[in-house]
Coordinates of C-alpha atoms in Angstrom, one line a residue:
Chain A
M143 CA 38.7 -23.7 -13.2
T144 CA 39.8 -24.6 -9.6
S145 CA 37.2 -21.8 -8.0
A146 CA 34.2 -23.7 -9.1
S147 CA 35.1 -26.9 -7.3
P148 CA 32.6 -27.3 -4.3
L149 CA 35.7 -28.3 -2.3
T150 CA 36.8 -24.8 -1.6
L151 CA 35.7 -21.7 0.2
H152 CA 36.0 -19.5 -2.9
A153 CA 33.3 -17.6 -4.2
A154 CA 32.0 -19.1 -7.2
P155 CA 32.8 -16.8 -10.2
P156 CA 30.0 -14.7 -11.2
D157 CA 29.9 -15.8 -14.7
Q158 CA 28.9 -19.3 -13.4
A159 CA 25.6 -18.0 -12.5
P160 CA 23.2 -21.0 -14.0
A161 CA 22.5 -19.0 -17.1
E162 CA 21.7 -21.8 -19.2
R163 CA 19.3 -23.6 -17.0
S164 CA 15.5 -23.4 -17.9
A165 CA 12.9 -21.8 -15.9
F166 CA 11.1 -25.0 -15.9
A167 CA 13.8 -27.0 -14.5
D168 CA 14.5 -24.2 -11.8
L169 CA 11.0 -24.1 -10.9
S170 CA 10.3 -28.0 -10.8
Q171 CA 13.4 -28.1 -8.6
E172 CA 12.4 -25.7 -6.2
T173 CA 8.7 -26.9 -6.0
L174 CA 9.7 -30.4 -5.6
A175 CA 12.1 -29.8 -2.8
L176 CA 9.3 -27.7 -1.0
T177 CA 7.1 -30.5 -1.2
R178 CA 9.5 -33.2 -0.2
R179 CA 9.9 -31.1 2.9
L180 CA 6.0 -31.0 3.9
F181 CA 5.9 -35.1 3.1
L182 CA 8.8 -35.5 5.4
Q183 CA 7.1 -33.6 8.4
L184 CA 4.1 -35.7 7.3
A185 CA 5.9 -39.0 7.5
R186 CA 7.5 -37.7 11.0
R187 CA 4.2 -36.4 12.6
P188 CA 1.7 -38.5 11.0
S189 CA -0.8 -37.2 13.7
T190 CA -2.7 -34.8 11.2
L191 CA -2.9 -37.8 8.7
V192 CA -4.3 -40.2 11.4
A193 CA -6.7 -37.6 12.7
G194 CA -7.8 -36.7 9.5
V195 CA -9.0 -40.1 8.9
L196 CA -10.3 -41.0 12.2
Q197 CA -12.6 -38.2 12.7
P198 CA -14.9 -38.9 9.4
L199 CA -14.5 -42.6 10.1
I200 CA -16.2 -41.7 13.5
W201 CA -18.6 -39.8 11.9
L202 CA -19.7 -42.6 9.4
V203 CA -19.8 -45.3 12.1
L204 CA -21.8 -43.0 14.8
F205 CA -24.2 -41.4 12.3
G206 CA -24.5 -44.5 10.4
A207 CA -25.6 -46.0 13.6
L208 CA -27.7 -43.3 14.7
F209 CA -29.8 -43.0 11.8
A210 CA -29.8 -47.0 10.9
K211 CA -33.8 -47.2 11.8
A212 CA -34.7 -44.2 9.8
P213 CA -38.2 -44.9 8.3
E214 CA -37.8 -46.7 4.7
G215 CA -38.6 -44.1 1.8
L216 CA -37.3 -41.2 3.6
L217 CA -34.3 -41.2 1.3
P218 CA -34.7 -41.2 -2.5
D219 CA -34.6 -44.6 -4.1
G220 CA -34.8 -46.5 -1.1
M221 CA -31.4 -45.9 -0.5
S222 CA -29.9 -47.1 3.2
Y223 CA -28.8 -44.2 5.5
G224 CA -25.2 -45.5 5.5
R225 CA -25.1 -45.5 1.5
F226 CA -26.3 -42.0 1.8
L227 CA -24.0 -40.7 4.5
G228 CA -21.0 -42.3 2.8
A229 CA -20.9 -39.4 0.1
G230 CA -21.2 -36.9 2.6
V231 CA -18.4 -38.1 4.7
I232 CA -16.0 -38.3 1.9
V233 CA -16.4 -35.0 1.1
F234 CA -16.1 -33.7 4.4
T235 CA -12.8 -35.7 4.6
A236 CA -11.2 -33.7 1.7
F237 CA -12.8 -30.7 2.7
S238 CA -11.3 -30.6 6.3
A239 CA -8.0 -31.9 5.1
A240 CA -7.9 -28.7 2.5
L241 CA -9.0 -26.5 4.9
N242 CA -5.8 -26.9 7.0
A243 CA -3.8 -26.0 3.9
G244 CA -2.8 -22.6 5.1
L245 CA -1.6 -24.0 8.4
P246 CA 1.9 -24.8 7.6
V247 CA 2.2 -21.5 5.6
M248 CA 1.1 -19.7 8.6
F249 CA 3.6 -21.2 10.8
D250 CA 6.7 -20.6 8.2
R251 CA 5.5 -17.0 8.1
E252 CA 5.4 -17.0 12.1
F253 CA 8.5 -18.6 12.7
G254 CA 10.6 -16.9 9.8
F255 CA 11.1 -19.7 7.7
L256 CA 9.3 -18.0 5.0
N257 CA 12.1 -15.3 4.9
R258 CA 14.7 -17.9 4.5
L259 CA 12.6 -18.9 1.3
L260 CA 12.5 -15.3 0.1
V261 CA 16.3 -14.7 0.6
A262 CA 16.9 -17.6 -1.9
P263 CA 17.0 -16.8 -5.6
L264 CA 13.4 -18.7 -6.4
R265 CA 12.6 -18.7 -10.0
S266 CA 9.1 -17.9 -9.0
R267 CA 7.9 -17.5 -5.4
S268 CA 4.4 -19.3 -6.9
S269 CA 6.4 -22.5 -6.0
I270 CA 5.7 -21.8 -2.6
V271 CA 2.1 -21.8 -3.1
L272 CA 2.6 -24.5 -5.7
A273 CA 4.0 -26.8 -3.2
S274 CA 1.3 -26.4 -0.5
V275 CA -1.3 -27.1 -3.3
L276 CA 0.5 -30.4 -4.5
Y277 CA 0.8 -31.4 -0.7
I278 CA -2.6 -30.8 0.5
T279 CA -4.3 -32.4 -2.7
S280 CA -2.4 -35.6 -2.3
L281 CA -3.2 -35.5 1.3
S282 CA -6.7 -35.1 1.0
L283 CA -7.2 -37.5 -1.6
I284 CA -5.3 -40.2 0.3
Q285 CA -7.3 -39.4 3.4
S286 CA -10.7 -39.7 1.3
L287 CA -9.4 -42.9 -0.6
A288 CA -8.8 -44.5 3.1
I289 CA -12.4 -43.3 4.0
M290 CA -13.9 -44.8 0.8
V291 CA -12.2 -48.2 1.3
T292 CA -13.4 -48.4 4.9
A293 CA -17.1 -47.2 4.0
A294 CA -16.6 -50.4 1.3
L295 CA -15.7 -52.7 4.1
L296 CA -18.6 -51.5 6.3
G297 CA -20.9 -52.4 3.2
Y298 CA -21.8 -49.0 2.1
G299 CA -20.8 -49.6 -1.5
W300 CA -17.9 -48.8 -4.1
P301 CA -18.5 -46.7 -6.9
G302 CA -17.0 -48.9 -9.7
A303 CA -14.2 -47.7 -12.0
A304 CA -15.9 -44.9 -13.9
G305 CA -17.9 -43.7 -10.8
L306 CA -14.2 -43.4 -9.0
L307 CA -12.7 -41.2 -11.5
L308 CA -15.9 -38.8 -11.3
V309 CA -15.4 -39.0 -7.3
L310 CA -11.6 -38.2 -7.7
V311 CA -12.4 -35.3 -10.1
T312 CA -15.1 -33.9 -8.0
L313 CA -12.8 -33.8 -5.1
L314 CA -10.1 -32.6 -6.7
L315 CA -12.2 -29.4 -8.0
L316 CA -13.3 -28.7 -4.1
V317 CA -10.0 -29.4 -2.5
F318 CA -8.3 -26.7 -5.1
A319 CA -11.1 -24.0 -4.1
V320 CA -10.8 -24.8 -0.3
T321 CA -7.0 -24.8 -0.7
A322 CA -7.1 -21.3 -2.1
L323 CA -9.2 -20.1 0.6
S324 CA -7.1 -21.4 3.2
L325 CA -4.0 -20.1 1.7
G326 CA -5.6 -16.7 1.4
L327 CA -6.5 -16.8 5.0
A328 CA -2.9 -17.9 6.1
F329 CA -1.7 -14.6 4.6
A330 CA -4.5 -12.5 5.5
L331 CA -4.7 -13.1 9.2
P332 CA -2.3 -12.3 11.8
G333 CA -1.3 -15.7 13.3
H334 CA -2.2 -19.2 13.8
I335 CA -4.3 -18.5 16.7
E336 CA -6.6 -16.9 14.3
L337 CA -6.6 -19.2 11.7
I338 CA -7.4 -22.0 13.6
A339 CA -10.3 -20.1 15.1
V340 CA -11.8 -19.6 11.5
I341 CA -11.1 -23.2 10.5
F342 CA -12.8 -24.5 13.7
V343 CA -15.8 -22.0 13.0
A344 CA -16.3 -22.8 9.3
N345 CA -15.8 -26.4 9.6
L346 CA -19.1 -27.8 11.2
P347 CA -21.5 -25.4 10.1
L348 CA -20.9 -26.0 6.4
L349 CA -20.9 -29.8 7.1
F350 CA -24.6 -29.2 8.7
A351 CA -25.9 -26.8 6.2
S352 CA -25.1 -29.2 3.3
T353 CA -26.6 -32.4 2.2
A354 CA -24.0 -34.5 3.8
L355 CA -26.4 -35.9 6.8
A356 CA -29.6 -35.4 5.4
P357 CA -31.5 -34.6 2.0
I358 CA -32.9 -31.0 1.0
S359 CA -36.3 -32.6 1.2
F360 CA -35.9 -33.1 4.9
M361 CA -35.0 -29.5 5.7
P362 CA -36.7 -26.3 6.7
T363 CA -37.2 -24.0 3.5
W364 CA -34.3 -21.4 4.6
L365 CA -31.8 -24.5 5.4
G366 CA -32.8 -26.0 2.1
W367 CA -31.7 -22.8 0.5
L368 CA -28.5 -22.8 2.4
A369 CA -27.6 -26.5 1.6
A370 CA -28.6 -25.5 -2.1
L371 CA -25.8 -22.7 -2.2
N372 CA -23.4 -24.6 -0.3
P373 CA -20.4 -25.8 -2.6
L374 CA -19.8 -28.8 -0.2
T375 CA -23.5 -30.0 -1.7
F376 CA -22.1 -29.4 -5.3
A377 CA -19.3 -32.1 -4.5
I378 CA -21.5 -34.4 -2.3
E379 CA -24.3 -34.9 -4.7
P380 CA -22.3 -36.1 -7.9
I381 CA -20.5 -38.4 -5.6
R382 CA -23.7 -39.8 -4.2
A383 CA -25.0 -40.3 -7.7
A384 CA -21.9 -42.1 -8.8
Y385 CA -22.2 -44.3 -5.5
A386 CA -25.6 -44.9 -6.7
G387 CA -24.4 -46.1 -10.1
S388 CA -25.9 -43.6 -12.2
F389 CA -22.9 -41.4 -13.1
S390 CA -24.4 -39.7 -16.3
L391 CA -23.0 -36.1 -16.0
Q392 CA -26.2 -35.2 -17.8
A393 CA -28.6 -36.8 -15.2
V394 CA -30.0 -34.4 -12.6
V395 CA -28.3 -34.8 -9.2
L396 CA -29.7 -32.2 -6.9
E397 CA -33.2 -30.9 -7.0
A398 CA -32.6 -27.3 -5.9
P399 CA -35.1 -24.8 -4.7
Y400 CA -34.0 -22.6 -7.4
G401 CA -34.0 -25.3 -10.3
D402 CA -32.6 -28.7 -10.9
L403 CA -28.8 -29.3 -11.3
T404 CA -26.9 -32.0 -13.4
G405 CA -23.7 -33.5 -12.4
L406 CA -21.9 -31.7 -14.9
T407 CA -23.2 -28.1 -13.4
C408 CA -22.1 -29.2 -10.1
L409 CA -18.7 -29.6 -11.4
G410 CA -18.8 -26.6 -13.5
L411 CA -19.9 -24.5 -10.2
L412 CA -17.0 -26.2 -8.3
A413 CA -14.4 -25.3 -11.2
A414 CA -15.9 -21.8 -11.1
L415 CA -15.5 -21.4 -7.6
A416 CA -11.7 -22.6 -7.5
L417 CA -11.2 -20.2 -10.2
V418 CA -12.5 -17.3 -8.6
L419 CA -10.9 -17.9 -5.4
F420 CA -7.4 -18.4 -6.8
L421 CA -7.9 -15.1 -9.0
L422 CA -9.1 -13.5 -5.7
I423 CA -6.1 -14.4 -3.4
R424 CA -3.7 -13.6 -6.4
P425 CA -3.1 -9.8 -5.5
L426 CA -2.8 -11.0 -1.8
L427 CA 0.0 -13.5 -2.5
D428 CA 1.7 -11.1 -5.0
R429 CA 2.0 -8.7 -2.4
K430 CA 3.1 -10.8 0.6
L431 CA 5.6 -12.8 -1.3
S432 CA 7.0 -9.7 -3.3
Chain B
M216 CA 31.2 -4.5 -3.5
I217 CA 28.3 -3.4 -1.2
Q218 CA 26.9 -0.1 -1.8
L219 CA 24.1 1.4 0.2
D220 CA 23.2 5.0 -0.5
Q221 CA 21.0 7.4 1.9
I222 CA 18.7 4.6 2.9
S223 CA 15.9 5.6 5.1
K224 CA 13.5 3.0 6.8
A225 CA 10.5 3.6 9.2
Y226 CA 8.2 1.2 10.9
G227 CA 5.2 3.3 11.4
S228 CA 6.3 6.4 13.5
V229 CA 9.6 4.5 14.6
T230 CA 12.7 5.3 12.3
A231 CA 14.8 2.6 12.1
L232 CA 17.2 3.9 9.3
D233 CA 18.0 7.8 8.7
G234 CA 19.8 8.4 5.6
L235 CA 22.2 5.6 6.1
S236 CA 25.3 5.2 3.7
L237 CA 27.7 2.2 3.5
R238 CA 30.5 0.9 1.3
V239 CA 32.0 -2.3 1.8
P240 CA 35.1 -3.0 -0.6
A241 CA 35.4 -6.3 -2.1
G242 CA 37.1 -9.1 -0.4
S243 CA 37.0 -7.4 3.2
L244 CA 35.5 -8.5 6.5
Y245 CA 33.6 -5.6 7.4
G246 CA 31.7 -4.9 10.9
L247 CA 28.6 -3.4 11.7
L248 CA 28.9 -2.1 15.2
G249 CA 26.0 -0.8 17.2
P250 CA 23.8 -1.3 20.3
N251 CA 20.4 -3.0 20.0
G252 CA 18.2 -0.8 18.1
A253 CA 20.9 1.0 16.2
G254 CA 19.1 -0.3 12.8
K255 CA 21.7 -3.2 12.2
T256 CA 19.2 -5.7 11.1
T257 CA 16.9 -3.3 9.3
A258 CA 19.7 -2.5 7.2
L259 CA 20.9 -6.1 6.6
R260 CA 17.5 -7.1 5.9
I261 CA 17.3 -4.0 3.3
L262 CA 20.5 -5.4 1.7
C263 CA 19.4 -9.1 1.5
T264 CA 16.2 -7.7 -0.4
L265 CA 13.8 -9.1 2.4
L266 CA 12.7 -5.4 2.9
A267 CA 12.3 -2.4 0.7
P268 CA 13.5 0.8 2.0
D269 CA 11.5 3.7 1.9
R270 CA 14.2 5.8 0.2
G271 CA 17.6 5.0 -1.0
A272 CA 19.6 2.7 -3.3
V273 CA 21.2 -0.7 -2.8
R274 CA 23.7 -2.0 -4.9
V275 CA 25.7 -5.5 -4.7
A276 CA 28.5 -6.4 -7.2
G277 CA 27.2 -3.5 -9.2
I278 CA 23.6 -4.8 -9.5
D279 CA 20.9 -3.0 -8.1
A280 CA 18.9 -5.0 -5.6
L281 CA 16.0 -3.1 -5.7
Q282 CA 15.5 -3.6 -9.7
Q283 CA 17.0 -7.1 -10.1
P284 CA 16.6 -9.0 -6.6
R285 CA 17.2 -12.4 -8.2
Q286 CA 20.4 -11.5 -9.2
V287 CA 21.2 -10.1 -6.0
R288 CA 20.1 -13.4 -4.0
E289 CA 22.2 -15.8 -6.2
R290 CA 25.1 -13.7 -5.1
L291 CA 24.2 -13.4 -1.6
G292 CA 24.6 -15.7 1.4
Y293 CA 22.4 -14.6 4.4
V294 CA 22.8 -15.9 8.0
A295 CA 20.0 -14.5 9.9
Q296 CA 19.9 -13.4 13.6
E297 CA 16.9 -15.4 14.5
V298 CA 17.7 -19.1 13.0
A299 CA 14.7 -20.2 11.2
I300 CA 14.9 -23.9 11.2
D301 CA 12.7 -26.9 10.4
K302 CA 12.9 -28.9 13.6
I303 CA 11.3 -31.8 12.0
L304 CA 14.1 -32.2 9.4
T305 CA 17.6 -33.2 9.7
G306 CA 20.6 -30.9 9.4
R307 CA 21.6 -32.6 6.1
E308 CA 18.0 -32.4 4.6
M309 CA 17.6 -28.9 5.3
L310 CA 21.1 -28.3 3.6
R311 CA 19.7 -30.3 0.8
L312 CA 16.2 -28.2 0.7
Q313 CA 18.4 -25.0 0.8
G314 CA 20.5 -26.4 -2.4
A315 CA 17.6 -26.9 -4.3
L316 CA 16.3 -23.3 -3.7
Y317 CA 19.7 -22.2 -5.2
H318 CA 19.0 -24.8 -7.9
L319 CA 22.4 -26.4 -7.4
A320 CA 22.9 -29.8 -9.4
T321 CA 22.7 -32.7 -7.1
P322 CA 26.1 -34.3 -7.6
H323 CA 27.8 -30.9 -7.0
L324 CA 25.3 -30.2 -3.6
R325 CA 26.2 -33.5 -2.4
Q326 CA 30.0 -32.6 -2.4
R327 CA 29.3 -29.2 -1.3
I328 CA 27.6 -30.5 1.9
Q329 CA 30.0 -33.1 2.5
Y330 CA 32.8 -30.3 2.5
L331 CA 30.9 -28.3 4.8
I332 CA 30.1 -30.8 7.4
E333 CA 33.8 -31.2 7.6
L334 CA 34.9 -27.7 7.6
L335 CA 32.3 -26.6 10.4
G336 CA 32.6 -29.9 12.2
M337 CA 29.1 -31.0 12.0
G338 CA 29.7 -34.7 11.0
G339 CA 28.5 -36.1 14.4
W340 CA 25.2 -34.8 14.4
I341 CA 24.0 -33.6 10.8
D342 CA 21.7 -36.6 10.5
R343 CA 19.9 -35.7 13.6
R344 CA 16.8 -33.7 13.9
C345 CA 17.3 -29.8 13.9
G346 CA 15.0 -29.7 17.0
T347 CA 17.8 -31.4 19.1
Y348 CA 20.3 -29.0 18.4
S349 CA 22.0 -26.6 20.7
G350 CA 22.4 -23.0 19.7
G351 CA 26.1 -23.5 18.5
M352 CA 24.9 -26.1 16.2
R353 CA 22.0 -24.2 14.8
R354 CA 24.2 -21.2 14.0
R355 CA 26.9 -23.7 12.3
L356 CA 24.3 -25.3 10.2
D357 CA 22.7 -21.8 9.4
L358 CA 26.6 -20.8 8.2
A359 CA 26.9 -23.8 6.3
S360 CA 23.3 -22.9 4.4
G361 CA 24.7 -19.3 3.7
L362 CA 27.8 -20.9 2.2
L363 CA 26.0 -23.9 0.1
H364 CA 26.0 -21.8 -3.0
Q365 CA 29.6 -20.2 -2.8
P366 CA 28.1 -16.4 -2.4
S367 CA 30.5 -13.9 -3.5
V368 CA 29.2 -12.0 -0.4
L369 CA 28.1 -13.3 3.0
V370 CA 26.0 -11.3 5.1
L371 CA 25.7 -12.5 9.0
D372 CA 23.4 -10.8 11.6
E373 CA 24.8 -11.0 14.8
P374 CA 26.4 -14.5 14.3
T375 CA 28.0 -15.5 17.7
V376 CA 25.3 -13.9 20.1
G377 CA 24.8 -16.5 22.8
L378 CA 27.2 -19.1 21.6
D379 CA 29.6 -21.7 23.1
I380 CA 33.3 -20.9 22.9
E381 CA 34.1 -23.8 20.5
S382 CA 31.4 -22.8 18.1
R383 CA 32.3 -19.1 18.3
A384 CA 36.0 -20.1 17.4
V385 CA 34.7 -22.0 14.7
I386 CA 32.9 -19.5 12.9
W387 CA 35.4 -17.0 13.4
Q388 CA 37.9 -19.2 11.9
V389 CA 35.8 -19.8 9.0
L390 CA 35.0 -16.0 8.4
R391 CA 38.9 -15.3 8.3
Q392 CA 39.1 -18.0 5.9
L393 CA 36.3 -16.8 3.7
R394 CA 37.9 -13.4 3.7
D395 CA 41.2 -14.5 2.7
A396 CA 39.7 -16.8 -0.3
G397 CA 38.1 -13.7 -1.6
T398 CA 34.6 -13.6 -0.3
T399 CA 33.1 -10.1 1.1
V400 CA 31.9 -10.6 4.5
L401 CA 29.6 -8.3 6.2
L402 CA 28.6 -9.4 9.9
S403 CA 27.0 -7.0 12.4
S404 CA 27.7 -7.5 16.1
H405 CA 27.3 -5.6 19.3
Y406 CA 30.4 -7.2 20.7
L407 CA 33.2 -4.7 20.5
E408 CA 35.8 -7.5 21.1
E409 CA 34.4 -9.4 18.0
I410 CA 34.6 -6.9 15.5
D411 CA 38.2 -5.6 17.0
A412 CA 39.1 -9.3 16.3
L413 CA 37.8 -9.8 13.2
A414 CA 37.1 -7.1 11.2
D415 CA 39.5 -5.1 8.3
R416 CA 37.2 -2.2 8.5
L417 CA 34.0 -0.8 10.4
A418 CA 31.0 1.2 10.6
I419 CA 29.6 2.4 14.0
L420 CA 25.7 2.8 13.8
D421 CA 23.7 4.9 16.1
G422 CA 20.4 6.0 15.5
G423 CA 19.9 4.3 12.0
R424 CA 22.9 6.1 10.5
V425 CA 26.8 5.9 10.3
I426 CA 28.6 7.9 12.8
A427 CA 32.2 6.8 12.4
E428 CA 33.8 4.6 9.8
G429 CA 37.4 3.0 9.1
S430 CA 39.7 0.4 10.1
P431 CA 39.6 -0.5 13.8
S432 CA 43.3 0.7 14.0
E433 CA 42.8 3.9 12.2
L434 CA 39.8 4.6 14.4
K435 CA 41.6 4.1 17.8
R436 CA 44.7 6.2 16.3
A437 CA 42.5 9.0 15.5
L438 CA 41.1 9.1 18.8
G439 CA 44.4 9.0 20.3
G440 CA 45.7 9.4 23.9
D441 CA 46.3 6.1 26.1
R442 CA 43.8 5.0 28.8
V443 CA 44.8 4.8 32.3
T444 CA 42.7 3.1 34.9
L445 CA 44.0 4.2 38.7
R446 CA 43.0 3.1 42.1
V447 CA 44.6 4.6 45.1
R448 CA 42.8 2.1 47.4
E449 CA 41.0 -0.8 46.6
F450 CA 37.7 1.1 47.5
S451 CA 38.0 4.6 47.5
D452 CA 35.0 6.9 48.9
E453 CA 33.6 9.9 46.9
M454 CA 35.6 12.3 49.0
E455 CA 39.0 10.7 48.4
S456 CA 38.5 10.1 44.4
A457 CA 37.3 13.7 44.2
L458 CA 40.6 14.7 45.7
V459 CA 42.8 12.7 43.4
Q460 CA 41.0 14.1 40.5
Q461 CA 41.9 17.5 41.7
V462 CA 45.3 16.5 42.1
L463 CA 45.9 15.1 38.6
Q464 CA 43.4 17.2 36.7
G465 CA 46.2 20.0 36.4
C466 CA 48.8 17.5 35.5
P467 CA 50.7 18.2 32.0
G468 CA 49.8 15.7 29.4
V469 CA 46.6 14.4 31.1
R470 CA 43.6 15.4 29.0
Q471 CA 40.7 14.0 31.2
V472 CA 40.0 12.6 34.6
V473 CA 36.7 10.9 35.3
V474 CA 35.5 9.0 38.4
N475 CA 34.2 5.8 37.7
R476 CA 31.4 5.2 40.3
A477 CA 30.6 1.9 39.5
Q478 CA 34.0 0.5 39.6
G479 CA 34.8 1.6 43.6
H480 CA 35.5 5.2 42.5
S481 CA 38.4 4.2 40.4
L482 CA 39.8 7.2 38.0
N483 CA 39.6 6.9 34.0
L484 CA 42.2 9.1 32.6
V485 CA 43.1 10.1 29.1
V486 CA 46.7 11.1 28.7
D487 CA 49.2 12.0 25.9
G488 CA 51.5 9.1 26.2
E489 CA 53.6 6.7 28.3
A490 CA 55.7 9.3 29.5
V491 CA 53.1 10.9 31.4
I492 CA 52.6 7.9 33.9
E493 CA 55.9 8.7 35.5
T494 CA 54.8 12.3 36.1
L495 CA 51.2 10.6 37.7
R496 CA 53.3 8.9 40.4
Q497 CA 55.2 11.8 41.2
Q498 CA 52.3 14.1 41.8
L499 CA 50.5 11.5 43.8
N500 CA 53.6 11.1 46.0
Q501 CA 54.1 14.6 46.7
A502 CA 50.1 14.4 47.7
Q503 CA 51.0 11.6 49.7
L504 CA 48.5 9.6 48.0
P505 CA 49.2 5.8 47.8
V506 CA 48.5 3.7 44.7
F507 CA 46.8 0.5 44.9
S508 CA 46.9 -0.2 41.1
L509 CA 47.6 1.7 38.0
S510 CA 47.1 0.1 34.5
Q511 CA 47.3 1.7 31.2
S512 CA 46.1 0.5 27.8
R513 CA 45.7 1.8 24.1
P514 CA 42.1 3.4 23.2
S515 CA 39.8 0.6 22.6
L516 CA 36.9 0.5 20.1
D517 CA 34.6 1.0 23.2
D518 CA 36.4 4.6 23.6
V519 CA 36.0 5.1 20.0
Y520 CA 32.4 4.4 20.2
L521 CA 32.1 6.7 23.3
Q522 CA 33.8 9.5 21.7
A523 CA 31.4 9.3 18.8
T524 CA 28.2 8.7 20.8
G525 CA 28.8 10.4 24.1
R526 CA 28.0 7.2 26.0
T527 CA 29.6 3.7 26.2
L528 CA 28.0 0.8 24.2
M529 CA 26.9 -0.8 27.5
D530 CA 25.0 2.5 28.6
A531 CA 23.3 2.5 24.8
E532 CA 22.2 -1.2 25.4
L533 CA 20.7 -0.6 28.7
E534 CA 19.0 2.5 27.4
V535 CA 16.9 0.3 24.8
V536 CA 16.4 -2.7 27.2
G537 CA 12.9 -1.5 28.4
V538 CA 12.0 0.1 25.4
R539 CA 12.1 -2.7 23.1
D540 CA 9.0 -4.5 22.2
P541 CA 9.6 -8.0 20.9
K542 CA 6.2 -8.7 19.8
A543 CA 6.4 -5.4 17.5
E544 CA 9.6 -6.6 16.2
R545 CA 8.5 -10.1 15.1
K546 CA 5.6 -8.4 13.4
Q547 CA 8.0 -6.3 11.4
A548 CA 9.9 -9.7 10.6
M549 CA 6.8 -11.1 9.6
R550 CA 5.4 -11.3 5.8

């Protein structure tokens, strides 16, 4: 069959349409290609990666120094401030990275690259979303690991093997939830200016209204309530516990004004949040990608 | 091969398409001619399943594009007007990505890319980043992306706007080769010469509907008559040209005499045939009027357009220049 040869201008005969290929093979081919594109962009423009590690690093060093002389006994179990801060900065790193998940999608919308994807016979357009999730998950985990290693070198400790697993699972759940939120915003907002504004406004207040920088016992009641409802806190406390060496999921990690939370409860809350957010943005994605 | 039936589409209160119907025969090179704002891009976006019409039916190779868009996308190559390219990737990486989106197997894709690089003369720069490309390079790369999966229908939206002559020549040649090899090619353009030179058939769009359809020669023949441009002096004044107009108007075989103010008050005539030219010269001689220049031509597509719409294509373009809103148009294209 000469007309099927790649070295010809002839149209492929219609019966050559890839009928016998499985949906899974198609889906993974398109998802991998789209993910690869995002990583090529990262490799050639590594400033996002570098800034994503530098910023939390500066937090760690500056805030660590600022409160190095905090009176003993201020923090539970006589923990040093540097050790206390470590968990907060790790979570902040992953959170900031995931919050940016929507930006590449927004640029693709604005510059028409998305249209190029939409005229292609994608097996499922969820591969576009899936590629973003894969990319941003690996990126935020890489950045968090870089911070963890640096913190260890600064003498702020290391969680150990089982603790590390708990840290990664916790970060993963948080990243899923925040990525869903950011992707939803990327399709709901009119342009990248608006998206960047929302990211800018959301970023720091969420950090301050969490237990990243200070324990709840240190806060006025209203802020304590906010921090105890903040998803970042649900990620910070299990990680802090893992760093302290007590990684039992049944142990209480947070004494919230409304009751004690175990590590398992925190993880459950994060998982539920991620699930709810994905369900919430689904109709929006379906509409925008239909 | 392509069948659009009674397509209507409005953006808010602006009607882009108003009952557009189009039939493109298989294996033809078909032109969509019209001024900016006539609805060409909207029609092509609907055909390529990027946009849903408010009303009407779309079929490609007998497949309902609104019911089975994926089957249509597999058979269709689309070269958009605004080239959306990832500036960070190289041309080859763009093609690989595109190939994966069309589920081509790697060895086949590699051969196919190599073939298209040679066909479109991209060898010198395909491994450079797309951000460094000129307009012509981008358009060639985009054409290659559209051809990667050997589509039976290729759709191009104003593929040669603002291109250098070499890139334009390459694209024209490839489009002709594609048609000869059996691909159905549909391209839009607001260049009359382009459609005249390339298209087997064309449709003229105005106000979101088709106002004339046929092969270029059919349309011109249907219009009939020869065109004559006459100057009695290099630059005449208004009075003199009015006098000449009077003299020639009553002449047998002259259908129409128009004074073209923009061209030094030259006279544009429509006459029955070449024989009339001699009569013209005699008449002018009798009236003791000189002849600075006299040229004669067959009707052009511009005349066809003028006949169908009552204005020249250039005038239609100028009309919409101030009215178009690029920001609103970008919004229409955005998901």
